[in-house]
Short mmCIF file of C-alpha atoms in Angstrom, two decimals:
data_model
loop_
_atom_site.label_atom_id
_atom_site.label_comp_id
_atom_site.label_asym_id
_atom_site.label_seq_id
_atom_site.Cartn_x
_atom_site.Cartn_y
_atom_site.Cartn_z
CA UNK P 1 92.17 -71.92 -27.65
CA UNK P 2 88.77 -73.58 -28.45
CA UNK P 3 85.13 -72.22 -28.65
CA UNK P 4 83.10 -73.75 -25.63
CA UNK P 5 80.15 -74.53 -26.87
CA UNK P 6 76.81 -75.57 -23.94
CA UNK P 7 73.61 -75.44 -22.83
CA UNK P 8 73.23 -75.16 -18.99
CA UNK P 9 69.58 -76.16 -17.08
CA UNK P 10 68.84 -74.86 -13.99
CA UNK P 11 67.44 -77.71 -11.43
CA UNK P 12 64.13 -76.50 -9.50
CA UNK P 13 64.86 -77.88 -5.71
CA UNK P 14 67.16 -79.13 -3.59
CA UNK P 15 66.70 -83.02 -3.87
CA UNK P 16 69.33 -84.67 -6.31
CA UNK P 17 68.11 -85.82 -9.50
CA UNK P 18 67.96 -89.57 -10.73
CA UNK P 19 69.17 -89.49 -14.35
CA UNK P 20 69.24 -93.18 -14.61
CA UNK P 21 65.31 -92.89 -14.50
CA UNK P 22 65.56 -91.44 -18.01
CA UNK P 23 65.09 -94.65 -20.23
CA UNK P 24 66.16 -92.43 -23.35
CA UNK P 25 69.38 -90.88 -21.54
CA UNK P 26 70.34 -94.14 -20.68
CA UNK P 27 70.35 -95.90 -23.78
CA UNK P 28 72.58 -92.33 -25.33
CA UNK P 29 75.23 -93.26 -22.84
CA UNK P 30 78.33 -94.50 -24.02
CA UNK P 31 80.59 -93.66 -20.74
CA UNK P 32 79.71 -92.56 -17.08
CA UNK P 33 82.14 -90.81 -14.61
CA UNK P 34 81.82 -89.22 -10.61
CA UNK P 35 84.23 -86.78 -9.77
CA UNK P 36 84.40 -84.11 -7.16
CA UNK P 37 85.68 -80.54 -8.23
CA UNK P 38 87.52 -77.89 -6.41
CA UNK P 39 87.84 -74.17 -8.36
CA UNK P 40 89.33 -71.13 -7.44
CA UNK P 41 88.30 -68.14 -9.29
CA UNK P 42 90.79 -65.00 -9.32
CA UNK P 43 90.65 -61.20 -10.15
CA UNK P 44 92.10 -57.91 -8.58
CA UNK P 45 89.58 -56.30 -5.85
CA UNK P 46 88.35 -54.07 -8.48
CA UNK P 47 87.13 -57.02 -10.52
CA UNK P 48 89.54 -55.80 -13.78
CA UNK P 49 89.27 -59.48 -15.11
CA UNK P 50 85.47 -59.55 -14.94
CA UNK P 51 85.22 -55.63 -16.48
CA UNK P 52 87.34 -57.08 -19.26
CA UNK P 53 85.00 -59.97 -20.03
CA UNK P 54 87.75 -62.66 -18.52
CA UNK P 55 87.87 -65.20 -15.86
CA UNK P 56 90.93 -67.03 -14.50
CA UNK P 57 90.21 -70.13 -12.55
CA UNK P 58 92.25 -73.00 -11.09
CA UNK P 59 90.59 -76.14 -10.87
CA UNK P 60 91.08 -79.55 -8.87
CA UNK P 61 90.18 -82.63 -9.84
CA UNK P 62 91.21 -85.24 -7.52
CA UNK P 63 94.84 -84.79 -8.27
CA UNK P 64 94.82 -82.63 -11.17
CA UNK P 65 95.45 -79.06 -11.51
CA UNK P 66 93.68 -77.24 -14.51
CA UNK P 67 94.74 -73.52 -15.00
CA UNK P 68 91.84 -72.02 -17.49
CA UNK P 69 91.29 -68.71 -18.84
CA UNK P 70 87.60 -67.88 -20.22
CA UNK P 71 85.74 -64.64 -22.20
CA UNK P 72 82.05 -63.69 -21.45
CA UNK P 73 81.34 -64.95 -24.85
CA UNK P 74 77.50 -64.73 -25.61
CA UNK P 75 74.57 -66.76 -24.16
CA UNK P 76 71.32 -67.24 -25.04
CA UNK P 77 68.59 -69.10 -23.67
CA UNK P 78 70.89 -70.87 -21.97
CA UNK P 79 73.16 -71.73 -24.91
CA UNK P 80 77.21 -70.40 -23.57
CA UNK P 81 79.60 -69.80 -25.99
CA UNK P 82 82.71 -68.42 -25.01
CA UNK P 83 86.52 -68.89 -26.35
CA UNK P 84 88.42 -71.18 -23.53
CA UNK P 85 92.32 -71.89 -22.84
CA UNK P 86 93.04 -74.56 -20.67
CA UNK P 87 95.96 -76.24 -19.56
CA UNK P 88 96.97 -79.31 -16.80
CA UNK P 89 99.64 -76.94 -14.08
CA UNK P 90 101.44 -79.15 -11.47
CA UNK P 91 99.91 -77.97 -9.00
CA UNK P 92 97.86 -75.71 -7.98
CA UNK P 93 100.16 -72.09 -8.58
CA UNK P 94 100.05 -70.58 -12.04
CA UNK P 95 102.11 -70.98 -15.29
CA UNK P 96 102.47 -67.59 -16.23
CA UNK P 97 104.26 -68.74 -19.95
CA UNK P 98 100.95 -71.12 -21.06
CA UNK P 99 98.97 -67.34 -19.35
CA UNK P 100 101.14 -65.27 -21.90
CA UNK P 101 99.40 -67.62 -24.51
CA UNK P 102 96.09 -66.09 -23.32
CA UNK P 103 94.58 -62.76 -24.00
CA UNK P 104 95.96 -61.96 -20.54
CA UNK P 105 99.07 -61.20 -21.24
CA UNK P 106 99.03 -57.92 -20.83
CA UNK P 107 97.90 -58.50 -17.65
CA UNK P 108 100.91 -60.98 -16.19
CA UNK P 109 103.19 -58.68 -17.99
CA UNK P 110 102.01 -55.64 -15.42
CA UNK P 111 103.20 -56.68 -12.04
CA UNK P 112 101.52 -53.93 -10.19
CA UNK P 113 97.99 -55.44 -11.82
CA UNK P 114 99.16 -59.69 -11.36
CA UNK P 115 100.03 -58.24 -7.53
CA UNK P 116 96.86 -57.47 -7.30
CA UNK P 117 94.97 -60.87 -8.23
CA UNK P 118 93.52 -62.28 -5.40
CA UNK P 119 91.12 -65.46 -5.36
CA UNK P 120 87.92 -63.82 -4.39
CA UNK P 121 85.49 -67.10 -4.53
CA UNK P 122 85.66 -70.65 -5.33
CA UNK P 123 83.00 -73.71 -6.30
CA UNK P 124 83.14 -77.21 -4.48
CA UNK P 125 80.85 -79.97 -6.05
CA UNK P 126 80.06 -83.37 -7.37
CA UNK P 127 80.16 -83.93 -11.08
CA UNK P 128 78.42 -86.80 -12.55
CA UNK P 129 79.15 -87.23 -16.65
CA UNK P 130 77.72 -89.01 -19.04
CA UNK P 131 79.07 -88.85 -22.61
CA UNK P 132 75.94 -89.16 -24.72
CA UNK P 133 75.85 -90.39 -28.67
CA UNK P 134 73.45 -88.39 -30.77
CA UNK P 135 72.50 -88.45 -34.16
CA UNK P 136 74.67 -86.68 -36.85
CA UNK P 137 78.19 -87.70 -35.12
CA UNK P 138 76.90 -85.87 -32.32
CA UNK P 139 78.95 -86.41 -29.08
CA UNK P 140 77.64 -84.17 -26.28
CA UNK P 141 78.94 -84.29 -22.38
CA UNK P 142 76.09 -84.00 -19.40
CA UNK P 143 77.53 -82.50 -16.18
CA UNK P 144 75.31 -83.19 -13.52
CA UNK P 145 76.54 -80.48 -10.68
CA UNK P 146 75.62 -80.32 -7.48
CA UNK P 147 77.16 -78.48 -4.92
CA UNK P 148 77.56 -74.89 -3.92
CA UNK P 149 79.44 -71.37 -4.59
CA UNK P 150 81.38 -69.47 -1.50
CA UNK P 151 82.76 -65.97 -0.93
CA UNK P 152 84.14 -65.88 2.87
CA UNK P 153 80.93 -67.11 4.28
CA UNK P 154 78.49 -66.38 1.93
CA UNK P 155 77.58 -69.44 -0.22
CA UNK P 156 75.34 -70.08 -3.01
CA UNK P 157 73.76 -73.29 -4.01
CA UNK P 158 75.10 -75.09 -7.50
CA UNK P 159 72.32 -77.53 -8.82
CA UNK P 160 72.54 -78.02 -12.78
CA UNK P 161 73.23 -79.87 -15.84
CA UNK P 162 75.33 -78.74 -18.17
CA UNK P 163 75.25 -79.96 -21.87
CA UNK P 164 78.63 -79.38 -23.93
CA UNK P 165 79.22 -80.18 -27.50
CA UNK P 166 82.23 -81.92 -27.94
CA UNK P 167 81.87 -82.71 -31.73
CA UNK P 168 78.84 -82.44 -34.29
CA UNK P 169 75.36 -81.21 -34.36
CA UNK P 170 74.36 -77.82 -32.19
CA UNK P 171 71.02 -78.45 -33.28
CA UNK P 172 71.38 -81.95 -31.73
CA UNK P 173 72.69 -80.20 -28.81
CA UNK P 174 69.30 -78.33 -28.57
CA UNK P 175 67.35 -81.46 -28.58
CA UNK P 176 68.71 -83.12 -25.71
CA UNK P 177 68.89 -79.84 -23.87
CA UNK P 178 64.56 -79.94 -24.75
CA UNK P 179 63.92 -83.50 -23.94
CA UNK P 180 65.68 -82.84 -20.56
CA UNK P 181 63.99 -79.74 -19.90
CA UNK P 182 60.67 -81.39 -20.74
CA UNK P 183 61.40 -84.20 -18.38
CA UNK P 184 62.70 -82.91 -15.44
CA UNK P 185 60.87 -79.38 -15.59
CA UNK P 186 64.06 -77.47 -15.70
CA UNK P 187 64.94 -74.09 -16.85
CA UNK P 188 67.64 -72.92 -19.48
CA UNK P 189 70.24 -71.01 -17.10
CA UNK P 190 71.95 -68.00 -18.46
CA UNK P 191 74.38 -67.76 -15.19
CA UNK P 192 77.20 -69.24 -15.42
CA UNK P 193 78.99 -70.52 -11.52
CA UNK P 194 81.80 -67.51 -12.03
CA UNK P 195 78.91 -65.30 -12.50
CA UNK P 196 77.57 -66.29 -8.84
CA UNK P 197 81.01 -66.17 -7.28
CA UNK P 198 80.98 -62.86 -8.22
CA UNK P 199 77.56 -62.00 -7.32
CA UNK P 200 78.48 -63.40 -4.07
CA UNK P 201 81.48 -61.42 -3.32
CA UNK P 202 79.78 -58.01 -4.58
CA UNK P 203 77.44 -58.88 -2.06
CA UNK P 204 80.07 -59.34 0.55
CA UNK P 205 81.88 -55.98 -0.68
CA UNK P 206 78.37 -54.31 0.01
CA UNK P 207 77.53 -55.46 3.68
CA UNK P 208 80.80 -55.54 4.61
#
């Protein structure tokens, strides 16, 4: 289990940003990387996972399967923190011993409720990183997403940054999160992706 700690920033529009205009951002960059991701979120019809404050995902990344497990955890001004268990599967089914490891145990341990799972939404988008050095042994991930959420034929567009501290300063954290914000004129973003999955198939529930 870790605590995921990051700051996600909404992007105004539909036009792709240019983060290589960023003279500042640039020069923080120790590593770049493009990848395109594939998730799968799960829960029973009656949304038990989300009413529990859980999501279970499976994600693809070219040929790698991640099976996660994530609480609601708290967020503020568009600061997530939430506790996280994630493992590499070998492909893209379950492994229900690393899920007994998870605070949904209970839940894989019920077959009438695991029957029940269902993927009711997934995310498909481009991911462009850039591991950033910051002061105080700061070393903080940019996500650049862009994309789009989908329940049956309902989608959602996914256009954001995402800031995650992987060791060091929050307050760091904060300051890159503010010089991007300034820059780009974005908004902190208290919704996480799973969040508009789900909005997307409770609006598909509705009108159906």
């Amino acid at each position: 289990m870790s605590l995921e700690q990051e700051i996600k920033l909404a992007v105004k529009g539909e036009a792709k940003l240019d983060l290589s205009q960023l003279d500042w951002l640039v020069a923080m960059t120790r590593e770049q990387q493009h990848l395109h991701l594939r998730t799968e979120y799960f829960d029973t019809p009656q949304l038990k996972l989300k009413q529990q404050g859980m999501a279970l995902r499976l994600r693809q990344i070219d040929d790698v399967w991640l099976q996660t497990v994530k609480t609601s955890g708290q967020v503020k001004d568009g600061l997530h923190q939430r506790e996280e268990w994630e493992h590499p599967v070998m492909s893209g089914e379950f492994d229900l011993a690393l899920l007994r490891q998870t605070p949904l145990a209970s839940i894989v341990d019920d077959s009438g409720s695991w029957k029940q799972l269902q993927r009711l939404f997934h995310t498909e988008f481009d991911r462009d990183i850039r591991l950033l050095d910051a002061p105080q042994d700061t070393l903080i991930e940019l996500a650049y997403d862009f994309g789009e959420a989908a329940s049956g034929k309902d989608t959602a567009p996914i256009h954001e940054i995402e800031l995650e501290l992987r060791h060091g300063s929050l307050d760091e954290l904060k300051r890159v999160a503010q010089r991007l914000k300034t820059a780009l004129n974005l908004n902190y973003h208290n919704c996480s992706k799973a969040e508009t999955g789900y909005q997307l198939y409770q609006q598909r529930q509705f009108t159906s």
